[in-house]
Coordinates of C-alpha atoms in Angstrom, one line a residue:
X137 CA -9.0 12.7 -9.0
X138 CA -6.2 11.8 -12.1
X139 CA -6.4 8.4 -10.8
X140 CA -10.4 7.7 -11.1
X141 CA -10.2 9.5 -15.1
X142 CA -7.5 6.7 -15.8
X143 CA -9.4 4.2 -13.9
X144 CA -12.7 5.2 -15.9
X145 CA -9.7 5.7 -19.1
X146 CA -9.2 2.5 -18.8
X147 CA -12.7 1.0 -17.9
X148 CA -13.7 2.9 -21.5
X149 CA -11.2 0.9 -22.8
X150 CA -12.0 -2.2 -23.0
X151 CA -16.6 -1.2 -23.1
X152 CA -15.1 0.4 -27.3
X153 CA -12.3 -2.1 -27.8
X154 CA -9.8 0.3 -28.4
X155 CA -6.2 0.2 -27.2
X156 CA -6.3 -0.3 -23.5
X157 CA -1.7 0.6 -23.2
X158 CA -1.6 3.7 -25.9
X159 CA -3.6 6.5 -23.2
X160 CA -2.7 9.2 -22.0
X161 CA -4.9 11.1 -19.9
X162 CA -4.6 14.7 -17.8
X163 CA -2.8 17.3 -17.8
X164 CA 0.0 15.0 -16.8
X165 CA -0.6 12.8 -19.3
X166 CA -0.3 8.8 -17.0
X167 CA -1.8 5.7 -19.1
X168 CA -3.0 3.1 -17.1
X169 CA -0.3 0.9 -15.1
X170 CA -2.4 -2.4 -14.3
X171 CA -2.9 -5.7 -15.6
X172 CA -5.8 -5.9 -18.7
X173 CA -8.1 -7.9 -15.4
X174 CA -7.6 -4.1 -14.1
X175 CA -9.5 -2.9 -16.2
X176 CA -11.8 -5.3 -16.7
X177 CA -13.5 -4.0 -12.9
X178 CA -13.2 -0.6 -14.6
X179 CA -15.9 -0.5 -17.5
X180 CA -18.8 0.6 -14.9
X181 CA -17.2 4.4 -14.5
X182 CA -16.5 4.7 -17.7
X183 CA -20.9 4.3 -17.9
X184 CA -20.6 7.5 -14.8
X185 CA -20.7 11.1 -15.6
X186 CA -17.2 13.3 -14.5
X187 CA -18.8 14.8 -11.4
X188 CA -20.8 11.4 -10.8
X189 CA -17.9 8.7 -11.0
X190 CA -15.9 11.4 -8.1
X191 CA -18.6 12.0 -6.4
X192 CA -18.7 7.1 -6.6
X193 CA -15.0 6.9 -5.4
X194 CA -15.1 9.9 -2.5
X195 CA -17.7 8.9 -0.5
X196 CA -16.4 4.4 -1.6
X197 CA -12.6 5.5 -0.3
X198 CA -14.3 7.4 3.7
X199 CA -16.6 4.7 3.8
X200 CA -13.3 1.6 2.4
X201 CA -11.3 3.3 4.9
X202 CA -14.0 3.0 7.9
X203 CA -14.1 -0.3 7.1
X204 CA -10.6 -0.6 7.3
X205 CA -10.6 0.4 10.8
X206 CA -13.3 -2.2 11.6
X207 CA -10.6 -5.0 10.2
X208 CA -7.7 -3.2 11.8
X209 CA -9.3 -3.9 14.8
X210 CA -10.4 -7.7 14.2
X211 CA -6.7 -7.6 13.3
X212 CA -4.6 -5.6 16.6
X213 CA -7.8 -7.0 18.8
X214 CA -9.5 -4.8 19.3
X215 CA -13.1 -4.0 20.7
X216 CA -14.7 -2.9 17.2
X217 CA -17.3 -0.6 18.9
X218 CA -19.5 2.1 16.5
X219 CA -18.9 5.6 18.0
X220 CA -15.1 5.4 18.6
X221 CA -14.6 3.8 14.6
X222 CA -16.5 6.0 13.3
X223 CA -13.6 8.7 15.4
X224 CA -11.0 7.1 13.8
X225 CA -12.5 6.9 10.7
X226 CA -12.6 10.8 11.2
X227 CA -9.4 11.1 12.5
X228 CA -8.2 9.5 9.8
X229 CA -9.2 10.9 7.2
X230 CA -5.4 13.7 8.0
X231 CA -3.3 10.8 8.1
X232 CA -1.7 11.9 4.9
X233 CA -1.4 8.6 1.9
X234 CA -5.4 8.4 3.1
X235 CA -5.8 11.7 1.7
X236 CA -4.3 11.5 -0.8
X237 CA -5.8 8.3 -2.1
X238 CA -9.4 10.3 -1.8
X239 CA -7.6 13.1 -3.4
X240 CA -6.4 11.3 -6.2
X241 CA -9.2 8.6 -6.7
X242 CA -7.5 5.8 -5.5
X243 CA -7.5 2.5 -5.4
X244 CA -5.1 1.3 -1.9
X245 CA -7.9 1.3 0.8
X246 CA -10.3 -1.6 -1.8
X247 CA -6.9 -3.7 -1.8
X248 CA -6.0 -3.3 1.5
X249 CA -9.6 -4.1 2.8
X250 CA -9.5 -7.4 0.2
X251 CA -5.9 -8.4 2.1
X252 CA -6.5 -7.7 5.7
X253 CA -10.4 -9.1 5.0
X254 CA -8.3 -12.5 4.2
X255 CA -5.4 -12.3 6.2
X256 CA -7.9 -11.6 9.2
X257 CA -10.3 -14.3 8.7
X258 CA -10.1 -18.1 11.0
X259 CA -7.2 -20.5 9.2
X260 CA -9.0 -22.8 6.9
X261 CA -11.9 -21.1 5.7
X262 CA -12.9 -21.2 3.4
X263 CA -11.7 -19.9 0.5
X264 CA -9.0 -17.7 2.2
X265 CA -6.6 -16.6 0.0
X266 CA -8.6 -16.1 -2.6
X267 CA -9.3 -12.3 -1.7
X268 CA -5.6 -12.1 -1.6
X269 CA -4.9 -13.3 -4.9
X270 CA -8.2 -11.0 -6.2
X271 CA -6.5 -7.7 -4.7
X272 CA -2.1 -8.9 -6.3
X273 CA -4.7 -9.6 -9.8
X274 CA -5.8 -6.4 -10.0
X275 CA -2.3 -4.9 -8.5
X276 CA 0.3 -7.8 -8.0
X277 CA 2.0 -6.7 -4.8
X278 CA 0.2 -8.2 -3.0
X279 CA 1.4 -11.4 -4.4
X280 CA 3.5 -10.9 -1.9
X281 CA 0.7 -11.9 0.9
X282 CA 1.4 -15.5 -0.3
X283 CA 4.6 -15.8 -0.2
X284 CA 4.6 -14.8 3.5
X285 CA 1.6 -17.8 3.6
X286 CA 3.6 -20.1 2.7
X287 CA 6.8 -19.9 4.6
X288 CA 3.5 -19.1 7.6
X289 CA 3.2 -22.8 6.3
X290 CA -0.1 -22.0 5.3
X291 CA 0.3 -24.0 2.1
X292 CA -3.3 -23.8 1.3
X293 CA -4.1 -21.1 1.7
X294 CA -1.2 -19.9 -0.3
X295 CA -2.5 -22.6 -3.3
X296 CA -5.3 -21.1 -3.0
X297 CA -4.3 -17.2 -3.7
X298 CA -1.7 -18.6 -6.3
X299 CA -5.2 -20.5 -8.4
X300 CA -6.8 -16.9 -8.0
X301 CA -4.5 -14.7 -9.2
X302 CA -4.2 -17.4 -12.1
X303 CA -7.7 -17.0 -12.9
X304 CA -7.6 -13.1 -13.1
X305 CA -5.1 -13.2 -16.2
X306 CA -6.8 -16.1 -17.1
X307 CA -9.7 -14.1 -17.5
X308 CA -8.1 -11.3 -18.7
X309 CA -6.3 -12.8 -21.6
X310 CA -9.2 -14.6 -23.2
X311 CA -11.4 -11.3 -22.5
X312 CA -8.0 -9.0 -23.9
X313 CA -6.3 -11.7 -25.6
X314 CA -4.0 -8.5 -27.0
X315 CA -3.8 -5.8 -23.9
X316 CA -2.5 -9.6 -22.2
X317 CA 0.7 -10.3 -24.6
X318 CA 1.8 -6.8 -24.3
X319 CA 1.0 -6.0 -20.0
X320 CA 2.8 -9.6 -19.2
X321 CA 5.7 -9.1 -22.1
X322 CA 6.2 -5.7 -22.2
X323 CA 5.0 -3.3 -20.4
X324 CA 4.9 -4.9 -17.1
X325 CA 8.3 -3.9 -17.0
X326 CA 8.9 -0.5 -17.6
X327 CA 8.6 1.4 -14.2
X328 CA 9.2 4.8 -16.0
X329 CA 6.3 4.3 -17.4
X330 CA 4.4 3.6 -13.8
X331 CA 6.7 7.9 -12.5
X332 CA 9.7 9.0 -12.1
X333 CA 11.4 7.1 -9.7
X334 CA 14.1 9.8 -7.2
X335 CA 9.9 12.4 -7.0
X336 CA 9.6 12.9 -3.4
X337 CA 6.1 11.2 -4.8
X338 CA 7.7 8.4 -4.5
X339 CA 8.0 6.8 -0.8
X340 CA 9.9 3.0 -1.6
X341 CA 13.5 2.4 -1.1
X342 CA 14.3 4.0 -4.6
X343 CA 13.3 7.0 -4.0
X344 CA 14.2 6.8 -1.0
X345 CA 18.4 6.1 -2.8
X346 CA 18.0 8.4 -5.9
X347 CA 17.5 11.4 -3.3
X348 CA 19.8 10.7 -1.3
X349 CA 22.7 10.0 -4.0
X350 CA 21.7 13.4 -6.5
X351 CA 21.1 10.9 -9.3
X352 CA 17.2 9.5 -11.0
X353 CA 19.2 5.9 -10.9
X354 CA 20.9 4.5 -8.4
X355 CA 20.7 1.2 -10.2
X356 CA 22.9 -1.6 -8.0
X357 CA 23.3 0.9 -5.0
X358 CA 18.8 0.4 -4.8
X359 CA 18.7 -4.0 -6.4
X360 CA 21.7 -4.6 -3.0
X361 CA 19.2 -3.0 -1.2
X362 CA 16.2 -4.3 -2.6
X363 CA 17.3 -7.6 -2.1
X364 CA 19.1 -7.3 1.3
X365 CA 15.4 -5.9 2.8
X366 CA 13.4 -8.3 0.8
X367 CA 15.9 -11.3 2.9
X368 CA 15.6 -9.5 6.4
X369 CA 11.7 -8.0 6.1
X370 CA 10.2 -12.4 5.0
X371 CA 13.2 -13.2 7.1
X372 CA 11.2 -10.7 9.8
X373 CA 8.1 -11.7 9.4
X374 CA 8.7 -15.8 8.9
X375 CA 9.4 -16.1 12.8
X376 CA 7.9 -12.5 14.5
X377 CA 4.2 -13.1 15.7
X378 CA 1.5 -13.7 12.8
X379 CA 0.3 -9.4 13.5
X380 CA 2.9 -8.2 12.3
X381 CA 4.3 -10.6 9.9
X382 CA 1.4 -8.5 8.1
X383 CA 2.3 -5.7 8.6
X384 CA 5.8 -6.5 8.6
X385 CA 5.4 -8.3 4.6
X386 CA 3.2 -5.5 3.3
X387 CA 5.8 -2.6 4.6
X388 CA 8.8 -4.5 2.5
X389 CA 6.7 -4.8 -0.5
X390 CA 6.0 -1.2 0.1
X391 CA 10.0 -0.6 0.6
X392 CA 11.8 -3.0 -1.4
X393 CA 8.6 -1.3 -4.8
X394 CA 9.9 0.1 -7.6
X395 CA 7.8 3.0 -6.8
X396 CA 5.7 3.0 -3.7
X397 CA 3.3 6.7 -3.9
X398 CA 2.1 8.4 -0.3
X399 CA -1.3 7.1 -0.6
X400 CA 0.2 3.7 -1.2
X401 CA 1.0 3.9 2.3
X402 CA -2.7 3.2 3.8
X403 CA -0.9 0.9 6.1
X404 CA -0.4 3.2 8.3
X405 CA -4.0 2.7 9.4
X406 CA -3.7 -1.7 11.0
X407 CA 0.6 -0.2 11.3
X408 CA -0.7 2.8 14.5
X409 CA -4.2 0.0 15.6
X410 CA -1.9 -2.4 16.3
X411 CA 0.8 -0.6 18.1
X412 CA -2.3 1.2 20.3
X413 CA -3.5 -2.7 20.8
X414 CA -0.1 -3.6 22.7
X415 CA 0.1 0.0 24.0
X416 CA 3.0 1.5 22.8
X417 CA 1.2 5.2 23.0
X418 CA 4.2 7.5 22.6
X419 CA 5.3 5.3 18.7
X420 CA 0.9 5.5 17.7
X421 CA 1.6 9.2 18.4
X422 CA 5.2 9.1 16.6
X423 CA 3.9 7.4 13.9
X424 CA 0.8 9.4 13.3
X425 CA 2.9 12.1 14.2
X426 CA 5.4 10.6 10.7
X427 CA 1.9 10.8 8.7
X428 CA 0.3 13.3 9.3
X429 CA 3.0 16.0 9.0
X430 CA 3.5 15.7 5.4
X431 CA 7.3 16.7 5.0
X432 CA 7.6 15.3 2.3
X433 CA 5.8 17.8 1.2
X434 CA 8.0 21.1 2.7
X435 CA 11.0 20.2 0.9
X436 CA 11.8 22.0 -2.2
X437 CA 10.2 19.4 -4.8
X438 CA 9.4 21.5 -8.8
X439 CA 11.0 20.6 -11.4
X440 CA 14.6 17.8 -10.8
X441 CA 14.7 19.6 -7.1
X442 CA 14.5 16.4 -4.8
X443 CA 17.9 15.6 -6.6
X444 CA 19.4 18.0 -4.9
X445 CA 18.5 17.8 -2.0
X446 CA 21.1 19.2 1.4
X447 CA 21.7 16.2 3.8
X448 CA 19.6 17.8 6.6
X449 CA 16.0 18.1 4.1
X450 CA 16.0 14.0 3.2
X451 CA 14.8 12.5 6.0
X452 CA 11.9 15.4 5.8
X453 CA 11.8 14.0 1.9
X454 CA 11.2 10.3 2.7
X455 CA 10.2 10.0 6.4
X456 CA 7.5 7.0 4.9
X457 CA 10.5 4.7 4.1
X458 CA 12.8 5.8 6.7
X459 CA 9.5 4.9 9.3
X460 CA 9.2 1.2 7.2
X461 CA 13.2 0.5 8.2
X462 CA 13.0 1.6 11.5
X463 CA 9.5 -1.7 12.0
X464 CA 11.0 -4.1 10.1
X465 CA 14.5 -3.4 12.7
X466 CA 12.1 -3.5 15.5
X467 CA 10.1 -6.4 14.5
X468 CA 13.8 -8.0 13.5
X469 CA 15.0 -7.4 17.2
X470 CA 11.6 -8.8 18.7
X471 CA 11.8 -11.8 16.7
X472 CA 16.1 -12.2 18.0
X473 CA 14.5 -11.2 21.7
X474 CA 12.1 -13.1 21.4
X475 CA 9.3 -10.7 22.5
X476 CA 5.7 -11.4 23.0
X477 CA 2.7 -9.6 22.3
X478 CA 0.9 -8.5 25.0
X479 CA -1.6 -9.6 26.3
X480 CA -5.4 -8.7 26.1
X481 CA -5.0 -8.7 30.1
X482 CA -2.3 -6.5 30.7
X483 CA -4.5 -4.2 28.2
X484 CA -7.7 -3.7 29.3
X485 CA -6.6 -1.0 32.4
X486 CA -6.5 1.6 29.2
X487 CA -9.5 1.6 27.8
X488 CA -9.1 4.4 25.5
X489 CA -6.5 3.0 23.5
X490 CA -8.6 -0.7 23.2
X491 CA -11.4 1.5 21.8
X492 CA -8.5 3.8 19.2

């Protein structure tokens, strides 16, 4: 649970008044990389004994997975019956992004739950957008969902979320003015501080291109590709139905982010739920295989071997960005063809897919 140890150290830095971005912990010398607001939320982690902290993260993430499964059912319009939800939660633990989230003591499931809960609330619900704004205040990337709300014409929701995000920045600045100035003017732009972009752990578009081109810095090629994918993703998200629009935005964010560790791809849970809800069983099985096969860990990846993989190992090293590009391509085809999702009546003949 290396990441949980980083969060604990961040909370301790706030509690003790020490330099938030000046420490490293664990044998891998991991630093703090989140905004100061996140460090404020991590203060309670500094009060727990290490064993209790690890138990709390393990139990908490298992519970959050169950919540994400339930939210994914609501998102996909599947009846969330208790026993099927429990079974799906147990099966979901085998998904590599979920397993890695538990293994590292990460917060990906919490952020996904915040965003998906907010997005599945009724239009015009009181405070709709606040949870997305708070999630963005913790880890920035969920801010793309505020842009998505704006593109879909939900200006009030986007404004509410932006105000919530601004409030997290303001709170961080009031409590930790020095750390806030350091983060927003310097640390935010040090992407190499997060980790090496070319290792197989990084399942973003930049990681894929770095390994494919055998270079640690794909530079202009990545910028051009990321720009094209961002434009295509947002164009598609604006034109497909709401549920696919949400998933397209999530996948777009994962692709264009400089670094998307494999455990960031917990959005595979609502993706699988939606595929099952639409009766696309074979595709759902194929997607589940991609997220459970762990092929990225089977290729040579010690030292700089990630940069010297032969062509036939490239798909094994980058399964998630390749799948993400396929999702964007499929959604774009739906948008151009005007394909509509299956109606609930057409799905009712297969009860197992309704309660997956």
